[in-house]
Amino acid sequence: MTRVRIFTDSTCDLNDELLQHYQIEVVPLYVIFEEQSYLDRVDIHAEQLFDFVAHTGKLPKTAAPSPGDFERAFAPFIEADEDIVFIGLSSELSSTIQNAKIAAGSFPDGRIRVIDSRNLSTGIGVLVVKAAQAALEGRSSSEIQALVTSFIDKIEVSFIIDTLEYLHKGVRCSSVQAFFGSLLKIRPIVQVSNGAMQLTDKIRGKREKALHQLLENALAFKDDMDTDFMFITHAQAHEEAAYVKEQFELHTNVKNVFLTETGCVVSSHCGPHTLGIVFAKK
């Protein structure tokens, strides 16, 4: 049977250990500071991005890989007689999926399958790891596509944002929301729904209160969680991420609770100290 190679983009926020273990290939998005373009998680990482924003008061722009970028990434594997399944950033948030489909059209029919995750960060990562596990088991690309598609609506992604500044600068909320968020010390809780970010809770007061609410919301699903693995994904929130990981290990039957950090694309929209809980439902 033809081997299947799993591809994703850099917004999946999987760490190098998982990428290497599951033999996952990554096509990076672009991060653009003024006139200079960088490859996400290759030429630049989140810490450098936060330093730039702190010093300039400006956010970078981000851009999807071009169809040509995808063609160059895919070609060696097609030439090696491997099929490809690509799982990428929600089409509601980026042209990444569209460009991957254009590139796939340059190769023989059926060799490359492109799946819209309808998600971001490790919401994509859950689907990618599920696909990679199936690929290592010898499943065909059509079987993997069916498996991944069956999980898309089962992925739960929720996260707290420490400041509305990044959402405001990135035109993700109005000036009024940003002003009152700062004035009243509101800690937003955001979920991914229908492929886009949706504000679900506005917690007033200390960050610990928002973190507790985020954890409580997620643990409400503890009996309905897929027990294979889940993710705690964060931007410079190491101690809190470790605490949340510990809570899921204590209160759920999930076998593997992975800690990962956000790349530049997610960080540029959500800012430092963002912390997310990501899992699949049964």
XYZ file of C-alpha atoms in Angstrom:
282
model
C 0.000 0.000 0.000
C 1.197 3.523 -0.818
C 2.593 5.339 2.190
C 0.689 8.422 3.346
C 2.533 11.511 4.539
C 0.689 13.936 6.826
C 1.175 17.655 6.216
C -0.016 20.647 8.198
C 0.830 24.342 8.531
C 2.729 26.187 11.255
C -0.412 27.300 13.074
C -0.933 23.726 14.346
C 1.301 24.595 17.337
C 2.627 21.062 17.723
C 6.062 20.852 19.315
C 9.122 19.477 17.547
C 9.020 16.238 19.531
C 5.522 15.371 18.301
C 6.267 16.457 14.742
C 9.334 14.244 14.599
C 7.730 11.285 16.371
C 4.781 11.203 13.967
C 6.819 12.210 10.894
C 4.621 15.233 10.212
C 5.637 17.816 7.617
C 4.933 21.520 8.212
C 4.434 24.317 5.677
C 5.051 27.638 7.465
C 2.940 30.758 7.182
C 4.607 34.158 6.807
C 5.077 36.798 9.495
C 5.730 40.261 8.051
C 7.344 43.082 10.034
C 7.207 46.249 7.936
C 9.128 45.227 4.781
C 10.746 42.059 6.135
C 9.123 38.634 5.758
C 9.854 35.666 8.031
C 8.744 32.033 8.117
C 6.707 31.240 11.222
C 8.556 28.936 13.655
C 11.520 28.795 11.257
C 12.973 32.319 11.063
C 11.025 33.788 13.965
C 9.343 32.637 17.172
C 6.716 34.119 19.480
C 9.180 35.646 21.962
C 10.741 37.752 19.198
C 7.303 38.803 18.005
C 6.293 40.013 21.471
C 9.547 41.981 21.758
C 8.833 43.687 18.438
C 5.295 44.655 19.456
C 6.512 45.951 22.823
C 9.159 48.155 21.187
C 7.135 49.448 18.216
C 3.523 49.298 19.365
C 2.695 47.681 16.027
C 1.510 44.202 15.133
C 3.049 42.255 12.257
C 0.978 41.073 9.350
C 0.607 37.377 8.598
C 0.158 35.671 5.249
C -0.671 32.193 3.998
C 1.845 30.077 2.070
C 1.420 30.577 -1.663
C 0.336 27.780 -4.016
C 3.955 27.685 -5.165
C 5.145 27.158 -1.573
C 2.813 24.198 -1.279
C 3.863 22.746 -4.632
C 7.529 22.866 -3.626
C 6.737 21.222 -0.268
C 4.561 18.486 -1.764
C 6.622 17.591 -4.841
C 9.436 15.525 -3.236
C 6.934 13.258 -1.483
C 4.779 12.744 -4.560
C 7.947 11.938 -6.519
C 8.824 9.407 -3.802
C 5.451 7.740 -4.460
C 3.843 8.867 -1.209
C 0.286 10.176 -0.994
C -0.372 13.315 1.046
C -3.079 14.419 3.471
C -2.853 18.121 4.339
C -4.790 19.498 7.341
C -4.663 23.268 7.748
C -5.880 26.454 9.366
C -9.603 27.212 9.125
C -10.669 28.697 5.802
C -12.656 31.251 7.832
C -9.358 32.704 9.064
C -6.896 32.283 6.201
C -6.435 31.469 2.513
C -4.099 28.607 3.487
C -6.613 25.880 2.586
C -7.499 27.546 -0.709
C -3.830 27.794 -1.710
C -3.160 24.173 -0.719
C -6.074 23.065 -2.922
C -4.701 25.062 -5.852
C -1.327 23.364 -5.390
C -2.920 19.922 -5.093
C -4.490 20.484 -8.502
C -1.015 20.510 -10.031
C -0.534 16.843 -9.146
C -2.369 13.689 -10.312
C -5.920 13.295 -9.000
C -6.221 11.644 -5.608
C -2.565 12.000 -4.634
C -3.155 14.968 -2.304
C -6.183 15.367 -0.044
C -6.722 18.784 1.562
C -8.811 19.011 4.734
C -10.116 22.249 6.251
C -9.706 21.786 10.006
C -12.253 24.530 10.763
C -9.952 25.298 13.658
C -6.705 26.883 14.796
C -3.659 26.101 16.966
C -3.736 22.644 18.520
C -7.364 22.360 17.475
C -5.655 21.595 14.173
C -2.993 19.640 16.051
C -5.477 17.112 17.448
C -6.638 16.269 13.928
C -3.069 16.127 12.629
C -1.923 13.696 15.324
C -5.007 11.506 14.771
C -4.162 11.447 11.058
C -0.491 10.701 11.686
C -1.332 7.813 14.002
C -3.537 6.338 11.292
C -0.833 6.850 8.653
C 1.717 4.985 10.759
C -0.817 2.157 11.095
C -0.854 1.871 7.310
C -4.283 3.411 6.635
C -4.952 4.793 3.138
C -5.353 8.501 2.407
C -9.105 8.071 1.853
C -9.454 6.262 5.185
C -7.459 8.985 6.943
C -9.571 11.703 5.342
C -12.747 9.998 6.565
C -11.308 9.623 10.074
C -10.215 13.248 10.324
C -13.495 14.532 8.914
C -15.402 12.561 11.560
C -13.476 14.386 14.313
C -13.734 17.983 13.045
C -16.981 18.756 14.873
C -15.765 16.980 18.012
C -12.831 19.321 18.708
C -13.240 21.684 21.659
C -10.936 24.710 21.812
C -11.222 27.405 24.489
C -8.673 29.903 25.738
C -8.195 32.955 27.907
C -6.630 36.133 26.565
C -4.714 38.344 28.977
C -5.220 41.572 27.054
C -7.560 42.803 24.328
C -4.716 44.917 22.894
C -3.693 42.364 20.272
C -7.253 41.619 19.196
C -7.891 45.364 18.961
C -4.743 46.133 16.964
C -5.501 43.194 14.710
C -9.040 44.550 14.139
C -10.552 41.586 15.990
C -12.688 43.753 18.294
C -13.955 47.330 18.360
C -12.227 50.277 20.011
C -15.028 50.357 22.581
C -14.463 46.711 23.529
C -10.722 47.273 23.829
C -11.250 50.397 25.957
C -13.695 48.816 28.383
C -11.717 45.583 28.468
C -8.718 47.522 29.721
C -10.714 49.762 32.055
C -12.688 47.015 33.749
C -9.922 44.396 33.721
C -12.014 42.001 31.679
C -10.402 38.641 30.882
C -12.032 37.229 27.740
C -12.634 33.519 27.254
C -12.741 32.643 23.570
C -13.906 29.478 21.834
C -13.591 28.282 18.269
C -17.003 27.833 16.681
C -17.826 27.236 13.015
C -14.204 27.811 12.102
C -13.865 31.241 13.746
C -13.087 32.769 17.146
C -16.098 33.625 19.305
C -16.059 35.542 22.582
C -18.037 33.419 25.073
C -17.237 34.820 28.542
C -16.030 38.148 29.909
C -14.528 37.512 33.330
C -14.026 40.659 35.385
C -11.217 40.782 37.911
C -8.071 38.776 38.493
C -6.638 36.397 35.944
C -6.942 33.505 38.413
C -10.719 33.850 38.231
C -10.678 33.547 34.447
C -8.291 30.595 34.583
C -10.578 28.822 37.064
C -13.594 29.433 34.803
C -11.710 28.152 31.748
C -10.734 25.001 33.638
C -14.241 24.486 35.017
C -15.781 24.865 31.553
C -13.454 22.241 30.099
C -13.746 19.768 32.988
C -17.509 19.788 32.506
C -16.735 17.563 29.482
C -14.490 15.166 31.413
C -16.792 12.160 30.952
C -17.133 12.866 27.228
C -13.446 13.414 26.423
C -11.499 11.253 24.031
C -8.955 9.692 26.382
C -6.124 9.295 23.862
C -4.563 12.754 24.284
C -5.266 16.480 24.701
C -3.325 19.745 24.636
C -2.628 22.666 26.922
C -1.264 25.361 24.603
C 0.058 28.707 25.778
C 2.057 31.852 25.052
C 4.521 32.556 27.870
C 2.231 31.108 30.544
C 4.441 28.196 31.643
C 3.427 27.931 35.315
C -0.301 28.177 34.635
C -0.040 25.651 31.813
C 1.720 23.218 34.128
C -1.018 23.712 36.737
C -3.815 23.096 34.203
C -2.012 19.993 32.944
C -1.836 18.692 36.504
C -5.569 19.258 36.995
C -6.460 17.254 33.893
C -4.160 14.441 34.954
C -5.881 14.391 38.352
C -9.495 14.713 37.250
C -9.748 12.966 33.874
C -8.734 9.660 32.279
C -6.855 11.294 29.395
C -3.664 9.257 28.866
C -1.447 12.035 27.465
C -1.768 15.726 28.331
C 0.687 17.552 26.082
C 2.078 21.038 26.705
C 2.819 23.137 23.615
C 3.528 26.806 22.866
C 1.878 29.039 20.294
C 3.679 30.102 17.144
C 3.821 33.630 15.799
C 0.573 33.577 13.828
C -1.653 32.678 16.774
C 0.440 34.850 19.114
C 0.080 37.890 16.839
C -3.712 37.776 17.243
C -4.016 36.708 20.886
C -0.930 38.140 22.610
C 1.296 36.970 25.485
C -0.066 34.886 28.365
C -2.820 33.360 26.261
C -3.648 29.857 27.511
C -5.839 27.297 25.775
C -7.370 23.896 26.542
C -7.887 21.642 23.523
C -9.399 18.173 23.327
C -11.599 15.915 21.228
C -14.927 14.605 22.388
C -15.755 10.920 22.001
